[in-house]
Each structure stands twice: as structure tokens, then as C-alpha cells.
PDB file of C-alpha atoms and ligand atoms in Angstrom:
ATOM      1  CA  MET A   1       0.229   0.302   0.003  1.00 91.00           C
ATOM      2  CA  ASP A   2       0.687   3.229  -0.831  1.00 93.00           C
ATOM      3  CA  PHE A   3       1.245   6.909   1.064  1.00 95.00           C
ATOM      4  CA  LEU A   4      -1.907   7.900  -0.783  1.00 94.00           C
ATOM      5  CA  GLU A   5      -4.144   4.783  -0.294  1.00 96.00           C
ATOM      6  CA  PHE A   6      -3.022   4.465   3.541  1.00 96.00           C
ATOM      7  CA  LYS A   7      -4.086   7.966   3.723  1.00 95.00           C
ATOM      8  CA  LYS A   8      -7.150   6.713   2.568  1.00 95.00           C
ATOM      9  CA  GLY A   9      -7.848   4.207   4.643  1.00 96.00           C
ATOM     10  CA  VAL A  10      -6.604   6.252   7.610  1.00 94.00           C
ATOM     11  CA  TYR A  11      -9.884   7.970   6.178  1.00 91.00           C
ATOM     12  CA  ARG A  12     -11.697   5.397   6.255  1.00 93.00           C
ATOM     13  CA  GLN A  13     -11.659   3.516   9.378  1.00 93.00           C
ATOM     14  CA  PHE A  14     -11.441   7.187  11.840  1.00 90.00           C
ATOM     15  CA  GLY A  15     -12.918   9.932   9.503  1.00 86.00           C
ATOM     16  CA  LEU A  16     -10.355  11.622  10.419  1.00 88.00           C
ATOM     17  CA  ASN A  17      -8.674  13.820   6.603  1.00 89.00           C
ATOM     18  CA  LEU A  18      -4.887  13.842   5.708  1.00 92.00           C
ATOM     19  CA  GLU A  19      -5.807  14.997   2.652  1.00 90.00           C
ATOM     20  CA  GLY A  20      -5.288  18.810   3.945  1.00 92.00           C
ATOM     21  CA  TYR A  21      -1.728  18.698   5.533  1.00 93.00           C
ATOM     22  CA  LYS A  22       1.894  19.587   4.473  1.00 93.00           C
ATOM     23  CA  GLU A  23       2.938  15.697   2.854  1.00 93.00           C
ATOM     24  CA  LYS A  24       6.257  15.419   2.993  1.00 93.00           C
ATOM     25  CA  GLN A  25       5.414  16.621   7.169  1.00 91.00           C
ATOM     26  CA  LEU A  26       3.339  14.305   7.565  1.00 93.00           C
ATOM     27  CA  LYS A  27       5.257  11.560   5.915  1.00 94.00           C
ATOM     28  CA  ARG A  28       8.199  11.445   8.170  1.00 94.00           C
ATOM     29  CA  ARG A  29       5.920  11.877  10.552  1.00 93.00           C
ATOM     30  CA  ILE A  30       4.091   7.989  10.638  1.00 95.00           C
ATOM     31  CA  ASP A  31       7.704   7.325   8.633  1.00 95.00           C
ATOM     32  CA  SER A  32       9.759   7.212  12.374  1.00 93.00           C
ATOM     33  CA  LEU A  33       6.512   6.051  14.288  1.00 93.00           C
ATOM     34  CA  MET A  34       6.417   2.523  11.565  1.00 95.00           C
ATOM     35  CA  GLN A  35      10.595   2.669  11.853  1.00 93.00           C
ATOM     36  CA  GLY A  36       9.841   2.272  16.028  1.00 92.00           C
ATOM     37  CA  ARG A  37       7.212  -0.320  14.932  1.00 91.00           C
ATOM     38  CA  GLN A  38       9.432  -2.380  12.788  1.00 92.00           C
ATOM     39  CA  CYS A  39       7.155  -1.647  10.714  1.00 93.00           C
ATOM     40  CA  GLN A  40       7.744  -1.567   6.863  1.00 91.00           C
ATOM     41  CA  ASP A  41       4.881  -1.052   4.369  1.00 95.00           C
ATOM     42  CA  TYR A  42       1.361   1.401   5.139  1.00 96.00           C
ATOM     43  CA  GLY A  43      -1.319  -1.210   4.632  1.00 96.00           C
ATOM     44  CA  ARG A  44       0.543  -3.640   8.022  1.00 96.00           C
ATOM     45  CA  TYR A  45       0.177  -0.003   9.521  1.00 96.00           C
ATOM     46  CA  LEU A  46      -2.813   0.289   8.694  1.00 96.00           C
ATOM     47  CA  ARG A  47      -4.080  -3.076  10.076  1.00 96.00           C
ATOM     48  CA  LEU A  48      -1.905  -2.230  13.250  1.00 95.00           C
ATOM     49  CA  LEU A  49      -3.390   1.204  13.845  1.00 95.00           C
ATOM     50  CA  VAL A  50      -6.811  -0.671  13.643  1.00 95.00           C
ATOM     51  CA  GLU A  51      -6.278  -3.540  16.289  1.00 95.00           C
ATOM     52  CA  ASN A  52      -4.669  -1.643  18.598  1.00 94.00           C
ATOM     53  CA  GLU A  53      -5.842   0.759  20.650  1.00 91.00           C
ATOM     54  CA  GLU A  54      -2.001   1.896  22.863  1.00 92.00           C
ATOM     55  CA  GLU A  55      -0.840   1.754  18.547  1.00 93.00           C
ATOM     56  CA  LEU A  56      -3.430   3.734  17.432  1.00 92.00           C
ATOM     57  CA  ALA A  57      -3.565   6.867  20.870  1.00 88.00           C
ATOM     58  CA  ARG A  58       0.048   6.860  19.410  1.00 90.00           C
ATOM     59  CA  PHE A  59      -0.363   7.678  15.894  1.00 93.00           C
ATOM     60  CA  LEU A  60      -2.867  10.605  16.948  1.00 89.00           C
ATOM     61  CA  ASP A  61      -1.053  12.249  19.154  1.00 85.00           C
ATOM     62  CA  LYS A  62       1.664  12.310  16.806  1.00 87.00           C
ATOM     63  CA  VAL A  63      -0.566  13.453  14.265  1.00 86.00           C
ATOM     64  CA  THR A  64      -2.085  15.578  16.251  1.00 82.00           C
ATOM     65  CA  ILE A  65       0.830  17.530  17.670  1.00 85.00           C
ATOM     66  CA  ASN A  66      -0.731  19.225  20.853  1.00 85.00           C
ATOM     67  CA  VAL A  67       1.936  21.335  21.907  1.00 88.00           C
ATOM     68  CA  SER A  68       0.411  25.028  24.293  1.00 94.00           C
ATOM     69  CA  GLU A  69       1.248  26.950  27.380  1.00 96.00           C
ATOM     70  CA  PHE A  70      -0.916  29.600  28.396  1.00 98.00           C
ATOM     71  CA  PHE A  71      -0.567  33.720  27.134  1.00 98.00           C
ATOM     72  CA  ARG A  72       1.489  31.354  24.081  1.00 96.00           C
ATOM     73  CA  ASN A  73       3.880  34.882  23.019  1.00 95.00           C
ATOM     74  CA  PRO A  74       2.662  36.500  25.777  1.00 96.00           C
ATOM     75  CA  GLU A  75       4.354  40.020  23.592  1.00 97.00           C
ATOM     76  CA  ILE A  76       1.816  39.043  21.502  1.00 97.00           C
ATOM     77  CA  PHE A  77      -0.931  38.568  23.761  1.00 98.00           C
ATOM     78  CA  GLU A  78      -0.686  41.762  24.920  1.00 97.00           C
ATOM     79  CA  ILE A  79      -0.814  43.667  22.403  1.00 97.00           C
ATOM     80  CA  LEU A  80      -4.648  41.366  22.287  1.00 98.00           C
ATOM     81  CA  GLU A  81      -5.088  42.801  25.567  1.00 98.00           C
ATOM     82  CA  THR A  82      -4.619  46.372  25.497  1.00 98.00           C
ATOM     83  CA  GLU A  83      -4.940  46.725  21.546  1.00 97.00           C
ATOM     84  CA  ILE A  84      -7.253  44.395  19.577  1.00 98.00           C
ATOM     85  CA  LEU A  85      -9.650  43.527  21.990  1.00 98.00           C
ATOM     86  CA  PRO A  86     -10.191  47.238  24.099  1.00 97.00           C
ATOM     87  CA  VAL A  87     -11.997  47.397  20.503  1.00 96.00           C
ATOM     88  CA  LEU A  88     -13.269  44.671  19.807  1.00 97.00           C
ATOM     89  CA  LEU A  89     -15.417  46.020  23.949  1.00 97.00           C
ATOM     90  CA  ARG A  90     -16.273  49.340  22.615  1.00 95.00           C
ATOM     91  CA  ASP A  91     -18.443  48.670  20.080  1.00 89.00           C
ATOM     92  CA  LYS A  92     -19.749  45.186  22.093  1.00 94.00           C
ATOM     93  CA  PRO A  93     -19.621  44.309  25.718  1.00 94.00           C
ATOM     94  CA  ARG A  94     -20.477  40.645  25.174  1.00 96.00           C
ATOM     95  CA  LEU A  95     -18.236  39.036  22.439  1.00 98.00           C
ATOM     96  CA  LYS A  96     -18.178  35.734  20.728  1.00 98.00           C
ATOM     97  CA  VAL A  97     -14.963  34.389  20.777  1.00 98.00           C
ATOM     98  CA  TRP A  98     -14.085  30.712  19.629  1.00 98.00           C
ATOM     99  CA  SER A  99     -10.516  29.495  19.907  1.00 98.00           C
ATOM    100  CA  ALA A 100      -9.657  27.370  17.156  1.00 98.00           C
ATOM    101  CA  ALA A 101      -7.682  24.492  17.478  1.00 97.00           C
ATOM    102  CA  CYS A 102      -6.889  25.287  21.582  1.00 98.00           C
ATOM    103  CA  ALA A 103      -5.472  21.585  21.985  1.00 96.00           C
ATOM    104  CA  ASN A 104      -5.052  21.725  25.582  1.00 96.00           C
ATOM    105  CA  GLY A 105      -7.306  24.646  27.372  1.00 98.00           C
ATOM    106  CA  ALA A 106      -4.187  26.815  27.574  1.00 98.00           C
ATOM    107  CA  GLU A 107      -5.177  28.696  25.191  1.00 98.00           C
ATOM    108  CA  PRO A 108      -9.431  29.703  25.887  1.00 98.00           C
ATOM    109  CA  TYR A 109      -8.202  30.037  29.303  1.00 98.00           C
ATOM    110  CA  SER A 110      -6.520  32.344  28.807  1.00 98.00           C
ATOM    111  CA  LEU A 111      -8.177  34.321  26.855  1.00 98.00           C
ATOM    112  CA  ALA A 112     -11.583  34.324  29.201  1.00 98.00           C
ATOM    113  CA  ILE A 113      -8.548  34.466  31.834  1.00 98.00           C
ATOM    114  CA  ILE A 114      -7.760  38.506  29.980  1.00 98.00           C
ATOM    115  CA  LEU A 115     -11.009  39.203  29.086  1.00 98.00           C
ATOM    116  CA  GLU A 116     -12.057  38.442  33.472  1.00 97.00           C
ATOM    117  CA  GLU A 117      -8.856  41.112  34.409  1.00 97.00           C
ATOM    118  CA  LEU A 118     -10.828  43.400  31.495  1.00 97.00           C
ATOM    119  CA  GLY A 119     -15.067  43.960  32.832  1.00 95.00           C
ATOM    120  CA  PRO A 120     -14.803  41.113  35.651  1.00 94.00           C
ATOM    121  CA  GLY A 121     -18.161  38.508  36.142  1.00 92.00           C
ATOM    122  CA  MET A 122     -19.114  39.944  32.143  1.00 93.00           C
ATOM    123  CA  LYS A 123     -20.648  36.483  30.242  1.00 91.00           C
ATOM    124  CA  HIS A 124     -18.845  35.893  27.242  1.00 97.00           C
ATOM    125  CA  VAL A 125     -19.140  32.790  24.944  1.00 97.00           C
ATOM    126  CA  ILE A 126     -15.917  31.933  24.432  1.00 98.00           C
ATOM    127  CA  GLU A 127     -15.980  28.342  22.538  1.00 98.00           C
ATOM    128  CA  ALA A 128     -12.540  25.881  22.183  1.00 98.00           C
ATOM    129  CA  THR A 129     -12.980  23.699  19.876  1.00 98.00           C
ATOM    130  CA  ASP A 130      -9.952  20.293  18.893  1.00 96.00           C
ATOM    131  CA  ILE A 131      -9.663  17.562  16.250  1.00 94.00           C
ATOM    132  CA  ASP A 132      -8.496  15.375  19.720  1.00 92.00           C
ATOM    133  CA  ARG A 133     -10.615  14.408  21.603  1.00 91.00           C
ATOM    134  CA  LYS A 134      -8.307  13.461  25.012  1.00 91.00           C
ATOM    135  CA  ILE A 135      -7.003  16.745  24.658  1.00 94.00           C
ATOM    136  CA  LEU A 136     -10.356  18.175  24.301  1.00 96.00           C
ATOM    137  CA  GLN A 137     -11.126  15.988  28.233  1.00 96.00           C
ATOM    138  CA  GLU A 138      -7.034  17.077  29.484  1.00 96.00           C
ATOM    139  CA  ALA A 139      -9.217  20.813  28.509  1.00 98.00           C
ATOM    140  CA  ARG A 140     -12.006  20.255  30.094  1.00 98.00           C
ATOM    141  CA  ARG A 141     -10.888  18.969  33.761  1.00 97.00           C
ATOM    142  CA  GLY A 142      -8.190  22.573  33.789  1.00 98.00           C
ATOM    143  CA  TYR A 143      -4.881  20.566  35.506  1.00 98.00           C
ATOM    144  CA  TYR A 144      -1.491  22.064  34.290  1.00 97.00           C
ATOM    145  CA  GLU A 145       2.412  21.210  35.279  1.00 96.00           C
ATOM    146  CA  ALA A 146       4.100  24.301  36.012  1.00 94.00           C
ATOM    147  CA  ARG A 147       5.773  24.492  32.579  1.00 93.00           C
ATOM    148  CA  PHE A 148       2.752  25.573  31.223  1.00 96.00           C
ATOM    149  CA  LEU A 149       2.222  28.024  33.148  1.00 97.00           C
ATOM    150  CA  LYS A 150       5.706  29.989  33.070  1.00 95.00           C
ATOM    151  CA  ASN A 151       3.906  33.022  31.152  1.00 97.00           C
ATOM    152  CA  VAL A 152       1.107  33.797  34.026  1.00 98.00           C
ATOM    153  CA  SER A 153       2.712  36.281  35.958  1.00 97.00           C
ATOM    154  CA  ARG A 154       2.587  35.140  40.470  1.00 96.00           C
ATOM    155  CA  ASP A 155      -1.572  37.584  40.312  1.00 97.00           C
ATOM    156  CA  ARG A 156      -3.373  35.599  37.523  1.00 98.00           C
ATOM    157  CA  LEU A 157      -1.040  32.062  39.115  1.00 97.00           C
ATOM    158  CA  LYS A 158      -3.208  33.532  42.730  1.00 97.00           C
ATOM    159  CA  ARG A 159      -6.326  35.247  40.978  1.00 97.00           C
ATOM    160  CA  PHE A 160      -7.102  32.140  38.639  1.00 98.00           C
ATOM    161  CA  PHE A 161      -5.364  28.889  40.156  1.00 98.00           C
ATOM    162  CA  GLN A 162      -5.174  26.977  42.617  1.00 98.00           C
ATOM    163  CA  PRO A 163      -2.380  24.645  43.431  1.00 97.00           C
ATOM    164  CA  GLU A 164      -2.841  20.934  43.056  1.00 96.00           C
ATOM    165  CA  GLY A 165      -0.624  18.406  42.951  1.00 94.00           C
ATOM    166  CA  LYS A 166       2.441  19.528  40.806  1.00 93.00           C
ATOM    167  CA  GLY A 167       0.253  21.511  38.650  1.00 96.00           C
ATOM    168  CA  TYR A 168      -2.329  23.616  39.085  1.00 98.00           C
ATOM    169  CA  VAL A 169      -6.162  24.071  38.154  1.00 98.00           C
ATOM    170  CA  ILE A 170      -8.071  26.716  37.094  1.00 98.00           C
ATOM    171  CA  ASN A 171     -10.278  27.949  39.225  1.00 98.00           C
ATOM    172  CA  PRO A 172     -13.717  27.256  37.953  1.00 97.00           C
ATOM    173  CA  GLN A 173     -14.394  30.357  37.663  1.00 95.00           C
ATOM    174  CA  ILE A 174     -12.488  31.012  34.312  1.00 97.00           C
ATOM    175  CA  ARG A 175     -12.820  27.292  33.710  1.00 97.00           C
ATOM    176  CA  ASP A 176     -17.148  26.784  33.033  1.00 97.00           C
ATOM    177  CA  ARG A 177     -16.306  30.129  30.772  1.00 97.00           C
ATOM    178  CA  VAL A 178     -14.915  28.221  27.781  1.00 98.00           C
ATOM    179  CA  VAL A 179     -16.858  25.162  25.669  1.00 98.00           C
ATOM    180  CA  PHE A 180     -15.010  22.704  24.722  1.00 98.00           C
ATOM    181  CA  ARG A 181     -16.032  20.329  21.646  1.00 98.00           C
ATOM    182  CA  TYR A 182     -15.233  17.919  19.260  1.00 97.00           C
ATOM    183  CA  HIS A 183     -14.740  19.932  15.885  1.00 97.00           C
ATOM    184  CA  ASP A 184     -11.470  19.812  12.521  1.00 96.00           C
ATOM    185  CA  LEU A 185     -11.355  22.391  10.542  1.00 97.00           C
ATOM    186  CA  LEU A 186     -10.559  20.483   7.560  1.00 94.00           C
ATOM    187  CA  GLN A 187     -13.712  18.912   7.256  1.00 93.00           C
ATOM    188  CA  ASP A 188     -17.113  20.112   9.735  1.00 96.00           C
ATOM    189  CA  PRO A 189     -18.869  23.432   8.902  1.00 97.00           C
ATOM    190  CA  TYR A 190     -17.951  26.245  10.639  1.00 98.00           C
ATOM    191  CA  GLY A 191     -20.502  28.640  13.379  1.00 98.00           C
ATOM    192  CA  ARG A 192     -21.124  32.096  12.466  1.00 97.00           C
ATOM    193  CA  ASN A 193     -21.316  35.004  13.867  1.00 98.00           C
ATOM    194  CA  TYR A 194     -17.713  35.658  16.175  1.00 98.00           C
ATOM    195  CA  ASP A 195     -16.204  38.932  16.828  1.00 98.00           C
ATOM    196  CA  LEU A 196     -12.983  36.885  17.553  1.00 98.00           C
ATOM    197  CA  ILE A 197     -11.274  33.815  16.359  1.00 98.00           C
ATOM    198  CA  VAL A 198      -7.915  32.727  17.601  1.00 98.00           C
ATOM    199  CA  CYS A 199      -6.579  29.952  15.516  1.00 98.00           C
ATOM    200  CA  ARG A 200      -2.612  29.856  15.940  1.00 97.00           C
ATOM    201  CA  ASN A 201       0.016  27.330  15.403  1.00 94.00           C
ATOM    202  CA  VAL A 202      -2.431  24.978  13.584  1.00 95.00           C
ATOM    203  CA  THR A 203      -1.820  26.086  10.210  1.00 94.00           C
ATOM    204  CA  ILE A 204       1.037  25.403   9.754  1.00 91.00           C
ATOM    205  CA  TYR A 205       0.784  22.037   9.264  1.00 92.00           C
ATOM    206  CA  PHE A 206      -1.811  22.811   6.707  1.00 94.00           C
ATOM    207  CA  THR A 207      -1.415  22.412   2.554  1.00 94.00           C
ATOM    208  CA  MET A 208      -0.889  26.393   1.098  1.00 93.00           C
ATOM    209  CA  GLU A 209      -4.518  25.997  -0.275  1.00 94.00           C
ATOM    210  CA  ALA A 210      -6.008  23.514   2.937  1.00 94.00           C
ATOM    211  CA  GLN A 211      -4.517  27.260   4.467  1.00 95.00           C
ATOM    212  CA  ASN A 212      -5.953  29.700   1.697  1.00 94.00           C
ATOM    213  CA  LEU A 213      -9.750  26.827   2.185  1.00 96.00           C
ATOM    214  CA  LEU A 214      -9.410  28.212   6.411  1.00 96.00           C
ATOM    215  CA  TYR A 215      -8.873  31.759   6.208  1.00 97.00           C
ATOM    216  CA  ARG A 216     -11.777  31.741   3.773  1.00 97.00           C
ATOM    217  CA  LYS A 217     -14.618  30.055   5.898  1.00 98.00           C
ATOM    218  CA  PHE A 218     -12.974  31.535   9.330  1.00 98.00           C
ATOM    219  CA  PHE A 219     -14.520  35.006   7.657  1.00 97.00           C
ATOM    220  CA  GLU A 220     -17.693  34.088   6.499  1.00 97.00           C
ATOM    221  CA  ALA A 221     -17.261  33.266  10.198  1.00 98.00           C
ATOM    222  CA  LEU A 222     -16.497  36.568  11.848  1.00 98.00           C
ATOM    223  CA  ASN A 223     -19.062  39.355  11.807  1.00 97.00           C
ATOM    224  CA  PRO A 224     -18.152  42.396  10.255  1.00 96.00           C
ATOM    225  CA  GLY A 225     -15.491  43.431  11.762  1.00 96.00           C
ATOM    226  CA  GLY A 226     -14.330  41.082  13.714  1.00 97.00           C
ATOM    227  CA  VAL A 227     -10.340  39.834  13.951  1.00 98.00           C
ATOM    228  CA  LEU A 228      -8.943  36.514  13.817  1.00 98.00           C
ATOM    229  CA  PHE A 229      -5.694  35.800  15.729  1.00 98.00           C
ATOM    230  CA  ILE A 230      -3.054  33.792  14.423  1.00 97.00           C
ATOM    231  CA  GLY A 231       0.101  32.090  14.857  1.00 95.00           C
ATOM    232  CA  ALA A 232       3.729  33.876  15.978  1.00 94.00           C
ATOM    233  CA  THR A 233       5.169  32.299  12.719  1.00 90.00           C
ATOM    234  CA  GLU A 234       2.551  32.412  10.404  1.00 92.00           C
ATOM    235  CA  ASN A 235       1.171  34.539   8.133  1.00 87.00           C
ATOM    236  CA  MET A 236      -1.810  35.210   5.497  1.00 91.00           C
ATOM    237  CA  LEU A 237      -0.189  36.627   2.428  1.00 88.00           C
ATOM    238  CA  ARG A 238      -3.138  36.792   0.661  1.00 91.00           C
ATOM    239  CA  TYR A 239      -5.106  38.059   3.528  1.00 95.00           C
ATOM    240  CA  ARG A 240      -6.813  41.504   1.460  1.00 95.00           C
ATOM    241  CA  ASP A 241      -8.038  39.336  -1.738  1.00 94.00           C
ATOM    242  CA  LEU A 242      -9.981  37.708   0.966  1.00 94.00           C
ATOM    243  CA  GLY A 243     -11.579  40.665   2.358  1.00 95.00           C
ATOM    244  CA  TYR A 244      -8.785  41.363   5.164  1.00 97.00           C
ATOM    245  CA  GLU A 245      -7.450  44.698   6.304  1.00 97.00           C
ATOM    246  CA  LYS A 246      -4.021  43.349   8.118  1.00 96.00           C
ATOM    247  CA  ILE A 247      -3.840  45.541  11.124  1.00 96.00           C
ATOM    248  CA  SER A 248      -0.547  43.983  12.700  1.00 94.00           C
ATOM    249  CA  PRO A 249       1.239  40.256  11.794  1.00 94.00           C
ATOM    250  CA  TRP A 250      -1.041  38.234  14.093  1.00 96.00           C
ATOM    251  CA  PHE A 251      -4.256  40.342  14.252  1.00 98.00           C
ATOM    252  CA  TYR A 252      -5.737  40.763  11.207  1.00 98.00           C
ATOM    253  CA  ARG A 253      -9.609  42.074  10.151  1.00 97.00           C
ATOM    254  CA  ARG A 254     -13.040  41.376   8.562  1.00 97.00           C
ATOM    255  CA  ALA A 255     -12.723  44.373   6.975  1.00 93.00           C
ATOM    256  CA  ASP A 256     -15.921  44.983   5.238  1.00 82.00           C
ATOM    257  CA  THR A 257     -18.181  46.453   6.572  1.00 65.00           C
ATOM    258  CA  LYS A 258     -21.911  45.916   9.141  1.00 51.00           C
ATOM    259  CA  LYS A 259     -24.707  44.458   5.914  1.00 47.00           C
TER     260      LYS A 259
HETATM  261  C1  SAM B   1       0.398  23.160  18.327  1.00 61.55           C
HETATM  262  S1  SAM B   1      -1.497  22.670  18.828  1.00 61.55           S
HETATM  263  C2  SAM B   1      -2.178  24.964  18.990  1.00 61.55           C
HETATM  264  C3  SAM B   1      -3.625  25.498  20.374  1.00 61.55           C
HETATM  265  C4  SAM B   1      -2.354  25.983  20.522  1.00 61.55           C
HETATM  266  N1  SAM B   1      -3.745  26.569  18.919  1.00 61.55           N
HETATM  267  C5  SAM B   1      -1.528  27.136  20.060  1.00 61.55           C
HETATM  268  O1  SAM B   1      -1.641  28.092  19.361  1.00 61.55           O
HETATM  269  O2  SAM B   1      -0.976  26.773  21.496  1.00 61.55           O
HETATM  270  C6  SAM B   1      -2.150  22.724  17.687  1.00 61.55           C
HETATM  271  C7  SAM B   1      -3.579  21.874  17.698  1.00 61.55           C
HETATM  272  O3  SAM B   1      -4.121  21.713  16.547  1.00 61.55           O
HETATM  273  C8  SAM B   1      -5.438  20.978  16.127  1.00 61.55           C
HETATM  274  N2  SAM B   1      -5.373  20.288  15.442  1.00 61.55           N
HETATM  275  C9  SAM B   1      -4.703  19.278  14.839  1.00 61.55           C
HETATM  276  N3  SAM B   1      -5.157  19.198  13.079  1.00 61.55           N
HETATM  277  C10 SAM B   1      -6.285  19.708  13.417  1.00 61.55           C
HETATM  278  C11 SAM B   1      -8.154  20.019  12.882  1.00 61.55           C
HETATM  279  N4  SAM B   1      -7.729  19.502  11.631  1.00 61.55           N
HETATM  280  N5  SAM B   1      -8.720  20.365  13.139  1.00 61.55           N
HETATM  281  C12 SAM B   1      -8.860  20.901  14.368  1.00 61.55           C
HETATM  282  N6  SAM B   1      -8.072  20.687  15.407  1.00 61.55           N
HETATM  283  C13 SAM B   1      -6.519  20.041  14.845  1.00 61.55           C
HETATM  284  C14 SAM B   1      -5.036  19.392  17.517  1.00 61.55           C
HETATM  285  O4  SAM B   1      -4.731  18.738  17.922  1.00 61.55           O
HETATM  286  C15 SAM B   1      -3.465  20.463  18.510  1.00 61.55           C
HETATM  287  O5  SAM B   1      -4.879  20.221  19.693  1.00 61.55           O
END
């Protein structure tokens, strides 16, 4: 079986569409997993995934890469806090926010913390989605080892977390502000009327076509004037064609006026 057939098989068996992922990168990661299993044939490896849950979990882990941390790139979160959110909040006191590909929840909880600080008690809608069901479970629990919290100030740690074991658990006040659900950015329909969409450090794994499609769908999902927040190392080259205006390299506003 060749790699293309393998991808089709993964889709058939597990509903995971690997078509939109950059092929070379993806293949390298899968080949290294196969090597670890002394497996040289994609057909045999696919059977192994079907028969062995542990192997499937390892495979999904490798494909999804769910590294994250609170306030990842703190200097950019600072811009969000001091420049982007105040403008959005001026027009609308209760925002609808989507953290797309939220991994362990550090990202949507960071958003919830900032929003709580900017307007205590305000009930914003914060949705957080990912393709990895295991990581979504962890996110819902809200427990983090110290390494995920290195950008959390002492004040925030005291105010929004409780020590537990070797780490910290997020306070229910913040935890309950975020609704987690499964969503595949490459296959599932997108929601509507978001004021802020945060999609960071996932499009780097997707092909250029898939990236453009995503940015187009985010545009449709945003309210006019809404903002898309992307990863520190990403850029949206065709932002003008897609209808965005660039606020800074990481923030793009849906530029059309209200209908
Ligand atoms: C590196 S993490 C980024 C986490 C967070 N956004 C951040 O920047 O810290 C990438 C996440 O994308 C998720 N992911 C990968 N493919 C996806 C897809 N097709 N749809 C939704 N999420 C996906 C992975 O499960 C993983 O949790």
C-alpha cells in the first residue's frame, strides 16, 4: 500500500482526513512511528492501527501535535489585551470568541482570564475546539503542570488557579466560561458571528490550499469588524484578496462594513 492509499484508509477507518496536511512533514512523522514498530508497509501499519488502540493513540498524538501553553508569545497576547480587545469591547460588551485548535485549553483559558480582567463578571461566549478528543478531556479538567504556566504572572496564578499536586488547576470561575467541543477544521462546518477567532500554530501543518480555505471560512465565520488572531510564525499572504485588513502581523480584521 502506498502513502496515498494509507491516507484514504485512515479516512475510511477513523474519519480523519489527512489530505489537507503538508505531505512531507506528515509522512516523516508517520514513517518514524512505523520504524519504531519495525513496520515498513503502510497496509500493515494501518491494520496495526485498527487492531491496537494504544498504537492508534500514539499515531493520533503524533499527527495532532498538541503543544501549547498559557499566553503563548506573551508579547503578542499583550497586544491582544491592550489594543485589540479594548476596540472590540467598545462596540460590543459581550463577545463571541472561538479558539480553533485549542489543544490543552491553555489558549482559551488565557482568553477567558484577559476578558475577566478587562470586564469582571461579563458573560462572553468562549468556544474552544480541537480534533483530538483526548486533549479536549484534559482541557475540560483544567489541570496544568508548571511548565505550561511559565508566562502566567504571580498575580494571575494566585487569582485564577489553585495548587494541586505538582501543578495547578484553573478556577471554576474561568473554567466554566469556556465550552469545549470536537471540531475538524478541514471537514466540519464553521460557526457564525464571532467577534474574535484565535487560530494559532495549526495551519503550519496544512497545505497552502487548505490554509487559504481555512482563512476564507474564518472570514465568513467572523462578524464584519471581527478579528482573526494567527500564530507568531504564520502569515496570511493573501489577506487583502480574502477581504481582511492587516492590523499587525498576527491580527487581521474582517474589513467589510455591516450588512
Ligand atoms: C500545536 S497545537 C496549537 C494549540 C494552540 N492553538 C496554541 O497555539 O498554543 C495544534 C492543535 O491543532 C489540533 N489539530 C490538528 N489538526 C486539526 C484539525 N484538522 N482540526 C482541528 N484541530 C486540529 C491538534 O489536535 C492540536 O491540539
